[in-house]
PDB file of C-alpha atoms in Angstrom:
ATOM      1  CA  ASP R   1     -23.965  -4.474 -10.997  1.00  0.00           C
ATOM      2  CA  ILE R   2     -26.214  -7.331 -12.133  1.00  0.00           C
ATOM      3  CA  GLU R   3     -26.607 -10.757 -10.563  1.00  0.00           C
ATOM      4  CA  LEU R   4     -28.577 -13.794 -11.702  1.00  0.00           C
ATOM      5  CA  ASP R   5     -30.433 -16.060  -9.318  1.00  0.00           C
ATOM      6  CA  ARG R   6     -28.480 -19.293  -8.997  1.00  0.00           C
ATOM      7  CA  LYS R   7     -31.588 -21.494  -8.734  1.00  0.00           C
ATOM      8  CA  ILE R   8     -33.406 -19.998 -11.707  1.00  0.00           C
ATOM      9  CA  PHE R   9     -30.309 -19.868 -13.910  1.00  0.00           C
ATOM     10  CA  ALA R  10     -28.729 -23.158 -12.876  1.00  0.00           C
ATOM     11  CA  GLN R  11     -28.536 -24.023 -16.585  1.00  0.00           C
ATOM     12  CA  THR R  12     -26.181 -21.875 -18.624  1.00  0.00           C
ATOM     13  CA  GLU R  13     -28.414 -21.596 -21.707  1.00  0.00           C
ATOM     14  CA  GLY R  14     -30.652 -18.863 -20.309  1.00  0.00           C
ATOM     15  CA  ARG R  15     -27.906 -16.698 -18.860  1.00  0.00           C
ATOM     16  CA  ARG R  16     -26.846 -15.094 -22.127  1.00  0.00           C
ATOM     17  CA  ALA R  17     -30.462 -14.270 -22.995  1.00  0.00           C
ATOM     18  CA  ALA R  18     -30.962 -12.628 -19.596  1.00  0.00           C
ATOM     19  CA  PHE R  19     -27.827 -10.502 -19.896  1.00  0.00           C
ATOM     20  CA  ASP R  20     -28.742  -9.545 -23.483  1.00  0.00           C
ATOM     21  CA  ARG R  21     -32.225  -8.484 -22.386  1.00  0.00           C
ATOM     22  CA  VAL R  22     -30.840  -6.177 -19.718  1.00  0.00           C
ATOM     23  CA  GLU R  23     -28.350  -4.705 -22.196  1.00  0.00           C
ATOM     24  CA  ARG R  24     -31.087  -4.013 -24.752  1.00  0.00           C
ATOM     25  CA  ALA R  25     -33.164  -2.288 -22.083  1.00  0.00           C
ATOM     26  CA  ALA R  26     -30.195  -0.128 -21.098  1.00  0.00           C
ATOM     27  CA  ALA R  27     -29.374   0.740 -24.714  1.00  0.00           C
ATOM     28  CA  SER R  28     -32.976   1.875 -25.265  1.00  0.00           C
ATOM     29  CA  LEU R  29     -32.763   4.541 -22.546  1.00  0.00           C
ATOM     30  CA  ILE R  30     -32.817   8.100 -23.859  1.00  0.00           C
ATOM     31  CA  GLY R  31     -29.299   9.509 -23.927  1.00  0.00           C
ATOM     32  CA  VAL R  32     -27.440   6.185 -23.783  1.00  0.00           C
ATOM     33  CA  THR R  33     -25.006   5.985 -26.701  1.00  0.00           C
ATOM     34  CA  ARG R  34     -22.896   2.929 -25.856  1.00  0.00           C
ATOM     35  CA  THR R  35     -22.944  -0.089 -23.566  1.00  0.00           C
ATOM     36  CA  ALA R  36     -20.272  -2.588 -22.572  1.00  0.00           C
ATOM     37  CA  TRP R  37     -19.956  -5.580 -20.249  1.00  0.00           C
ATOM     38  CA  SER R  38     -17.100  -6.301 -17.895  1.00  0.00           C
ATOM     39  CA  TYR R  39     -16.296  -8.057 -14.658  1.00  0.00           C
ATOM     40  CA  GLY R  40     -14.255  -5.453 -12.809  1.00  0.00           C
ATOM     41  CA  LEU R  41     -13.187  -1.940 -13.729  1.00  0.00           C
ATOM     42  CA  PRO R  42      -9.656  -1.016 -14.823  1.00  0.00           C
ATOM     43  CA  PRO R  43      -7.036  -0.125 -13.932  1.00  0.00           C
ATOM     44  CA  GLU R  44      -7.142  -2.092 -10.653  1.00  0.00           C
ATOM     45  CA  GLY R  45     -10.535  -3.782 -10.352  1.00  0.00           C
ATOM     46  CA  GLY R  46      -9.792  -7.043 -12.132  1.00  0.00           C
ATOM     47  CA  GLY R  47      -8.699 -10.426 -10.922  1.00  0.00           C
ATOM     48  CA  THR R  48      -5.075 -10.553  -9.817  1.00  0.00           C
ATOM     49  CA  PHE R  49      -2.567 -13.001 -11.291  1.00  0.00           C
ATOM     50  CA  ASN R  50       0.611 -12.990  -9.231  1.00  0.00           C
ATOM     51  CA  GLY R  51       2.570 -15.921 -10.561  1.00  0.00           C
ATOM     52  CA  TRP R  52       4.971 -17.250 -13.159  1.00  0.00           C
ATOM     53  CA  TRP R  53       4.390 -16.304 -16.795  1.00  0.00           C
ATOM     54  CA  THR R  54       5.807 -18.346 -19.660  1.00  0.00           C
ATOM     55  CA  ALA R  55       5.865 -17.242 -23.294  1.00  0.00           C
ATOM     56  CA  ASP R  56       5.279 -19.871 -25.987  1.00  0.00           C
ATOM     57  CA  SER R  57       7.189 -23.083 -25.205  1.00  0.00           C
ATOM     58  CA  SER R  58      10.022 -21.315 -23.384  1.00  0.00           C
ATOM     59  CA  THR R  59      11.431 -22.881 -20.254  1.00  0.00           C
ATOM     60  CA  VAL R  60      12.188 -19.445 -18.794  1.00  0.00           C
ATOM     61  CA  ALA R  61       9.375 -18.062 -16.628  1.00  0.00           C
ATOM     62  CA  VAL R  62       8.880 -14.439 -15.577  1.00  0.00           C
ATOM     63  CA  HIS R  63       7.397 -13.717 -12.167  1.00  0.00           C
ATOM     64  CA  MET R  64       5.097 -10.698 -12.174  1.00  0.00           C
ATOM     65  CA  GLN R  65       1.642  -9.486 -11.245  1.00  0.00           C
ATOM     66  CA  ALA R  66      -1.071  -8.666 -13.764  1.00  0.00           C
ATOM     67  CA  TYR R  67      -4.773  -7.863 -13.709  1.00  0.00           C
ATOM     68  CA  GLN R  68      -7.234  -9.972 -15.673  1.00  0.00           C
ATOM     69  CA  TYR R  69     -10.486  -8.462 -16.936  1.00  0.00           C
ATOM     70  CA  PRO R  70     -13.328 -10.429 -18.551  1.00  0.00           C
ATOM     71  CA  VAL R  71     -14.764  -7.851 -20.977  1.00  0.00           C
ATOM     72  CA  GLY R  72     -17.393  -7.622 -23.678  1.00  0.00           C
ATOM     73  CA  GLU R  73     -16.728  -6.995 -27.340  1.00  0.00           C
ATOM     74  CA  ASP R  74     -17.446  -3.238 -27.037  1.00  0.00           C
ATOM     75  CA  PHE R  75     -15.260  -2.693 -23.964  1.00  0.00           C
ATOM     76  CA  PHE R  76     -12.232  -1.134 -25.690  1.00  0.00           C
ATOM     77  CA  ASP R  77     -14.386   1.271 -27.717  1.00  0.00           C
ATOM     78  CA  PHE R  78     -16.296   2.194 -24.560  1.00  0.00           C
ATOM     79  CA  TYR R  79     -13.106   3.076 -22.665  1.00  0.00           C
ATOM     80  CA  ARG R  80     -11.434   4.457 -25.796  1.00  0.00           C
ATOM     81  CA  ILE R  81      -8.459   2.138 -25.333  1.00  0.00           C
ATOM     82  CA  PRO R  82      -6.534   2.112 -28.629  1.00  0.00           C
ATOM     83  CA  LEU R  83      -5.975  -1.237 -30.320  1.00  0.00           C
ATOM     84  CA  LEU R  84      -2.317  -1.271 -31.389  1.00  0.00           C
ATOM     85  CA  ALA R  85      -2.166  -4.624 -33.165  1.00  0.00           C
ATOM     86  CA  GLY R  86      -4.299  -7.656 -33.887  1.00  0.00           C
ATOM     87  CA  ARG R  87      -8.018  -7.538 -33.169  1.00  0.00           C
ATOM     88  CA  SER R  88     -10.451  -7.114 -30.314  1.00  0.00           C
ATOM     89  CA  LEU R  89     -12.417  -9.827 -28.530  1.00  0.00           C
ATOM     90  CA  THR R  90     -15.649 -11.066 -30.070  1.00  0.00           C
ATOM     91  CA  ARG R  91     -18.568 -13.142 -28.878  1.00  0.00           C
ATOM     92  CA  ASN R  92     -17.291 -16.140 -30.849  1.00  0.00           C
ATOM     93  CA  ASP R  93     -13.900 -16.277 -29.105  1.00  0.00           C
ATOM     94  CA  ASP R  94     -13.275 -19.052 -26.615  1.00  0.00           C
ATOM     95  CA  ARG R  95     -11.797 -18.763 -23.131  1.00  0.00           C
ATOM     96  CA  THR R  96      -8.203 -19.010 -24.360  1.00  0.00           C
ATOM     97  CA  ALA R  97      -8.335 -15.832 -26.495  1.00  0.00           C
ATOM     98  CA  ALA R  98      -6.680 -12.859 -24.815  1.00  0.00           C
ATOM     99  CA  VAL R  99      -5.751  -9.256 -25.469  1.00  0.00           C
ATOM    100  CA  VAL R 100      -2.635  -8.018 -23.649  1.00  0.00           C
ATOM    101  CA  SER R 101      -1.366  -4.577 -22.700  1.00  0.00           C
ATOM    102  CA  GLU R 102       1.954  -3.092 -23.803  1.00  0.00           C
ATOM    103  CA  ARG R 103       3.896  -3.848 -20.620  1.00  0.00           C
ATOM    104  CA  LEU R 104       2.788  -7.463 -20.501  1.00  0.00           C
ATOM    105  CA  ALA R 105       3.762  -7.919 -24.143  1.00  0.00           C
ATOM    106  CA  SER R 106       7.159  -6.250 -23.703  1.00  0.00           C
ATOM    107  CA  ALA R 107       7.923  -8.403 -20.653  1.00  0.00           C
ATOM    108  CA  LEU R 108       7.171 -11.660 -22.475  1.00  0.00           C
ATOM    109  CA  TRP R 109       8.133 -10.765 -26.071  1.00  0.00           C
ATOM    110  CA  PRO R 110      10.506  -7.782 -25.829  1.00  0.00           C
ATOM    111  CA  HIS R 111      11.644  -7.847 -29.460  1.00  0.00           C
ATOM    112  CA  SER R 112       8.723  -9.372 -31.377  1.00  0.00           C
ATOM    113  CA  SER R 113       4.999  -9.087 -31.921  1.00  0.00           C
ATOM    114  CA  PRO R 114       2.762 -10.879 -29.381  1.00  0.00           C
ATOM    115  CA  ILE R 115      -0.012 -11.583 -31.884  1.00  0.00           C
ATOM    116  CA  GLY R 116      -0.653 -15.298 -32.268  1.00  0.00           C
ATOM    117  CA  ARG R 117       1.747 -16.213 -29.468  1.00  0.00           C
ATOM    118  CA  LEU R 118       1.006 -18.504 -26.535  1.00  0.00           C
ATOM    119  CA  VAL R 119       1.260 -17.482 -22.889  1.00  0.00           C
ATOM    120  CA  SER R 120       0.824 -19.547 -19.730  1.00  0.00           C
ATOM    121  CA  VAL R 121       0.490 -18.328 -16.170  1.00  0.00           C
ATOM    122  CA  ARG R 122       0.960 -20.466 -13.056  1.00  0.00           C
ATOM    123  CA  GLN R 123      -0.381 -19.356  -9.704  1.00  0.00           C
ATOM    124  CA  GLY R 124      -0.012 -22.070  -7.110  1.00  0.00           C
ATOM    125  CA  SER R 125      -1.431 -25.269  -8.539  1.00  0.00           C
ATOM    126  CA  MET R 126      -3.516 -23.399 -11.133  1.00  0.00           C
ATOM    127  CA  ARG R 127      -2.345 -23.017 -14.723  1.00  0.00           C
ATOM    128  CA  LEU R 128      -4.082 -21.001 -17.433  1.00  0.00           C
ATOM    129  CA  ASP R 129      -3.134 -20.937 -21.119  1.00  0.00           C
ATOM    130  CA  TYR R 130      -3.980 -18.158 -23.564  1.00  0.00           C
ATOM    131  CA  VAL R 131      -3.501 -17.243 -27.218  1.00  0.00           C
ATOM    132  CA  VAL R 132      -2.823 -13.546 -27.790  1.00  0.00           C
ATOM    133  CA  ILE R 133      -5.127 -12.055 -30.435  1.00  0.00           C
ATOM    134  CA  GLY R 134      -4.643  -8.348 -29.742  1.00  0.00           C
ATOM    135  CA  LEU R 135      -2.410  -5.659 -28.242  1.00  0.00           C
ATOM    136  CA  VAL R 136      -3.844  -2.533 -26.578  1.00  0.00           C
ATOM    137  CA  ARG R 137      -2.535   0.624 -24.961  1.00  0.00           C
ATOM    138  CA  GLU R 138      -1.399   0.346 -21.353  1.00  0.00           C
ATOM    139  CA  LEU R 139      -3.559   1.691 -18.519  1.00  0.00           C
ATOM    140  CA  ARG R 140      -1.560   3.110 -15.626  1.00  0.00           C
ATOM    141  CA  PHE R 141      -2.693   3.272 -12.012  1.00  0.00           C
ATOM    142  CA  PRO R 142      -1.554   6.512 -10.308  1.00  0.00           C
ATOM    143  CA  SER R 143      -0.218   5.055  -7.073  1.00  0.00           C
ATOM    144  CA  VAL R 144       2.986   5.446  -5.084  1.00  0.00           C
ATOM    145  CA  ASP R 145       2.753   1.687  -4.537  1.00  0.00           C
ATOM    146  CA  ARG R 146       4.275   0.201  -7.690  1.00  0.00           C
ATOM    147  CA  THR R 147       2.766  -3.230  -7.008  1.00  0.00           C
ATOM    148  CA  ARG R 148      -0.691  -1.772  -7.673  1.00  0.00           C
ATOM    149  CA  ASP R 149       0.290  -0.506 -11.116  1.00  0.00           C
ATOM    150  CA  ALA R 150       0.291  -3.840 -12.957  1.00  0.00           C
ATOM    151  CA  PRO R 151      -0.154  -4.709 -16.660  1.00  0.00           C
ATOM    152  CA  GLN R 152      -3.477  -5.975 -17.983  1.00  0.00           C
ATOM    153  CA  LEU R 153      -4.762  -9.102 -19.675  1.00  0.00           C
ATOM    154  CA  TYR R 154      -8.270  -9.095 -21.156  1.00  0.00           C
ATOM    155  CA  VAL R 155     -10.386 -12.167 -21.875  1.00  0.00           C
ATOM    156  CA  ARG R 156     -13.912 -12.559 -23.198  1.00  0.00           C
ATOM    157  CA  PHE R 157     -16.816 -11.904 -20.846  1.00  0.00           C
ATOM    158  CA  ASP R 158     -18.889 -15.079 -21.138  1.00  0.00           C
ATOM    159  CA  PRO R 159     -22.403 -14.712 -19.667  1.00  0.00           C
ATOM    160  CA  ARG R 160     -22.823 -18.488 -19.715  1.00  0.00           C
ATOM    161  CA  SER R 161     -20.027 -19.040 -17.206  1.00  0.00           C
ATOM    162  CA  THR R 162     -20.937 -16.382 -14.638  1.00  0.00           C
ATOM    163  CA  LEU R 163     -23.892 -15.219 -12.601  1.00  0.00           C
ATOM    164  CA  ARG R 164     -22.684 -11.656 -12.186  1.00  0.00           C
ATOM    165  CA  GLY R 165     -21.505  -8.827 -14.391  1.00  0.00           C
ATOM    166  CA  MET R 166     -21.131  -5.080 -14.712  1.00  0.00           C
ATOM    167  CA  LEU R 167     -22.971  -3.226 -17.463  1.00  0.00           C
ATOM    168  CA  MET R 168     -21.440   0.164 -18.233  1.00  0.00           C
ATOM    169  CA  LEU R 169     -23.382   2.926 -19.966  1.00  0.00           C
ATOM    170  CA  ARG R 170     -22.077   5.982 -21.806  1.00  0.00           C
ATOM    171  CA  THR R 171     -24.470   8.883 -22.244  1.00  0.00           C
ATOM    172  CA  SER R 172     -24.582  11.802 -24.669  1.00  0.00           C
ATOM    173  CA  GLY R 173     -24.957  14.405 -21.928  1.00  0.00           C
ATOM    174  CA  VAL R 174     -28.683  14.095 -21.445  1.00  0.00           C
ATOM    175  CA  GLY R 175     -29.322  14.025 -17.718  1.00  0.00           C
ATOM    176  CA  LEU R 176     -30.271  10.549 -16.537  1.00  0.00           C
ATOM    177  CA  ALA R 177     -31.012  10.099 -12.860  1.00  0.00           C
ATOM    178  CA  LEU R 178     -29.408   6.977 -11.445  1.00  0.00           C
ATOM    179  CA  SER R 179     -32.660   6.088  -9.724  1.00  0.00           C
ATOM    180  CA  ASN R 180     -34.491   6.191 -13.068  1.00  0.00           C
ATOM    181  CA  ILE R 181     -31.908   3.919 -14.673  1.00  0.00           C
ATOM    182  CA  TRP R 182     -32.249   1.472 -11.799  1.00  0.00           C
ATOM    183  CA  GLN R 183     -36.051   1.494 -12.079  1.00  0.00           C
ATOM    184  CA  ARG R 184     -36.084   1.028 -15.864  1.00  0.00           C
ATOM    185  CA  LEU R 185     -33.592  -1.834 -15.758  1.00  0.00           C
ATOM    186  CA  ALA R 186     -35.427  -3.513 -12.887  1.00  0.00           C
ATOM    187  CA  GLU R 187     -38.691  -3.329 -14.835  1.00  0.00           C
ATOM    188  CA  ALA R 188     -37.114  -4.774 -17.987  1.00  0.00           C
ATOM    189  CA  ALA R 189     -35.157  -7.503 -16.241  1.00  0.00           C
ATOM    190  CA  PRO R 190     -36.603 -11.008 -16.449  1.00  0.00           C
ATOM    191  CA  PRO R 191     -37.442 -12.915 -13.251  1.00  0.00           C
ATOM    192  CA  GLY R 192     -34.333 -13.956 -11.356  1.00  0.00           C
ATOM    193  CA  VAL R 193     -32.205 -11.025 -12.558  1.00  0.00           C
ATOM    194  CA  HIS R 194     -31.285  -8.649  -9.722  1.00  0.00           C
ATOM    195  CA  ILE R 195     -30.030  -5.087 -10.282  1.00  0.00           C
ATOM    196  CA  LEU R 196     -27.681  -4.722  -7.311  1.00  0.00           C
ATOM    197  CA  GLY R 197     -26.886  -1.081  -7.832  1.00  0.00           C
ATOM    198  CA  VAL R 198     -26.328   1.762 -10.266  1.00  0.00           C
ATOM    199  CA  ARG R 199     -23.509   4.246  -9.794  1.00  0.00           C
ATOM    200  CA  ALA R 200     -21.695   6.851 -11.833  1.00  0.00           C
ATOM    201  CA  LEU R 201     -18.261   5.858 -13.131  1.00  0.00           C
ATOM    202  CA  GLU R 202     -16.936   9.251 -12.083  1.00  0.00           C
ATOM    203  CA  GLN R 203     -17.863   8.529  -8.465  1.00  0.00           C
ATOM    204  CA  THR R 204     -16.369   5.049  -8.699  1.00  0.00           C
ATOM    205  CA  TYR R 205     -13.024   6.307  -9.987  1.00  0.00           C
ATOM    206  CA  THR R 206     -12.993   9.215  -7.549  1.00  0.00           C
ATOM    207  CA  ALA R 207     -13.267   6.722  -4.706  1.00  0.00           C
ATOM    208  CA  GLU R 208     -10.736   4.342  -6.304  1.00  0.00           C
ATOM    209  CA  PHE R 209      -8.124   7.051  -6.854  1.00  0.00           C
ATOM    210  CA  CYS R 210      -8.747   8.724  -3.497  1.00  0.00           C
ATOM    211  CA  GLU R 211      -6.316   6.469  -1.613  1.00  0.00           C
ATOM    212  CA  PRO R 212      -3.318   6.759  -3.984  1.00  0.00           C
ATOM    213  CA  ARG R 213      -3.843  10.507  -4.383  1.00  0.00           C
ATOM    214  CA  ALA R 214      -4.035  10.939  -0.613  1.00  0.00           C
ATOM    215  CA  ALA R 215      -0.873   8.848  -0.187  1.00  0.00           C
ATOM    216  CA  ALA R 216       0.928  10.919  -2.835  1.00  0.00           C
ATOM    217  CA  SER R 217      -0.196  14.176  -1.213  1.00  0.00           C
ATOM    218  CA  LEU R 218       0.914  12.938   2.199  1.00  0.00           C
ATOM    219  CA  ALA R 219       4.290  11.909   0.804  1.00  0.00           C
ATOM    220  CA  LEU R 220       4.670  15.356  -0.778  1.00  0.00           C
ATOM    221  CA  VAL R 221       3.849  17.043   2.534  1.00  0.00           C
ATOM    222  CA  PHE R 222       6.434  14.933   4.369  1.00  0.00           C
ATOM    223  CA  ALA R 223       9.002  15.689   1.657  1.00  0.00           C
ATOM    224  CA  LEU R 224       8.396  19.432   1.957  1.00  0.00           C
ATOM    225  CA  VAL R 225       8.619  19.229   5.742  1.00  0.00           C
ATOM    226  CA  GLY R 226      11.894  17.305   5.387  1.00  0.00           C
ATOM    227  CA  VAL R 227      13.327  19.884   2.991  1.00  0.00           C
ATOM    228  CA  LEU R 228      12.254  22.738   5.280  1.00  0.00           C
ATOM    229  CA  ALA R 229      13.708  21.013   8.350  1.00  0.00           C
ATOM    230  CA  GLY R 230      16.961  20.295   6.502  1.00  0.00           C
ATOM    231  CA  GLY R 231      17.237  23.881   5.299  1.00  0.00           C
ATOM    232  CA  THR R 232      16.551  25.217   8.791  1.00  0.00           C
ATOM    233  CA  GLY R 233      19.189  22.902  10.252  1.00  0.00           C
ATOM    234  CA  MET R 234      21.793  24.018   7.718  1.00  0.00           C
ATOM    235  CA  PHE R 235      21.031  27.680   8.414  1.00  0.00           C
ATOM    236  CA  CYS R 236      21.378  27.154  12.191  1.00  0.00           C
ATOM    237  CA  LEU R 237      24.650  25.281  11.709  1.00  0.00           C
ATOM    238  CA  LEU R 238      26.098  28.050   9.551  1.00  0.00           C
ATOM    239  CA  ALA R 239      24.908  30.718  12.009  1.00  0.00           C
ATOM    240  CA  VAL R 240      26.566  28.952  14.972  1.00  0.00           C
ATOM    241  CA  ASN R 241      29.838  28.488  13.089  1.00  0.00           C
ATOM    242  CA  LEU R 242      29.796  32.113  11.990  1.00  0.00           C
ATOM    243  CA  LYS R 243      29.208  33.319  15.550  1.00  0.00           C
ATOM    244  CA  ARG R 244      32.043  31.176  16.890  1.00  0.00           C
ATOM    245  CA  ARG R 245      34.488  32.620  14.325  1.00  0.00           C
ATOM    246  CA  MET R 246      33.490  36.278  14.667  1.00  0.00           C
ATOM    247  CA  ARG R 247      36.618  37.016  16.763  1.00  0.00           C
ATOM    248  CA  GLU R 248      38.803  35.208  14.228  1.00  0.00           C
ATOM    249  CA  PHE R 249      37.272  37.234  11.397  1.00  0.00           C
ATOM    250  CA  GLY R 250      37.846  40.476  13.320  1.00  0.00           C
ATOM    251  CA  ILE R 251      41.542  39.712  13.897  1.00  0.00           C
ATOM    252  CA  MET R 252      42.000  38.754  10.234  1.00  0.00           C
ATOM    253  CA  CYS R 253      40.374  42.005   9.124  1.00  0.00           C
ATOM    254  CA  ALA R 254      42.652  44.019  11.496  1.00  0.00           C
ATOM    255  CA  LEU R 255      45.712  42.351   9.992  1.00  0.00           C
ATOM    256  CA  GLY R 256      44.541  43.264   6.520  1.00  0.00           C
ATOM    257  CA  ALA R 257      43.506  39.776   5.421  1.00  0.00           C
TER     258      ALA R 257
END
């Protein structure tokens, strides 16, 4: 996590240069093979849009929740998210360019391609308009709560419009201590750039998926207990009925039934 000092970087011109300098320093570390910027980690760490979505100039709006992620141009390659149609985001795209996931595209354009189409989202008094330039594979969130498993919308990460970002590093297997990465980035960062923390993505996703996995395990335990209790109840009911009819069965057997 990287944050720029608001006083030093009050003007937007120097923000991109500061972010680029940190990225170059990270890419120069031994063992680092790829870098990518984002503001939030999928599949649930983005901004939430829970409002009315309108495709093109249609008067019919669809109410649904989606996650928005400002991402850099190398984000999809970093996460190995396949591009299904169109193109990825580039540094030259403006704020209206967007890449959508499969579920978002199928909800708004169920029988046609989303590339080049317009989409608007209203959330309260706020309205945002986008032009779809790409379609990517859906990321699913493994949760028993379906509201947390929402489609994704990706926009360009613009260093000029933010003071904070997340720089992700992929390594080739060479052991890099997190403390060493923190120290190297802090040394290379220009004045006013603060390295808030360095953590492994594996640890981040382990913590993020801990809650839904625990909820799923707990639900499974309750289901097994319910099945066991139901089976025990049925067995007791059959045993009681059988005991009550033992005399009847004996008489029927004596009569040759």
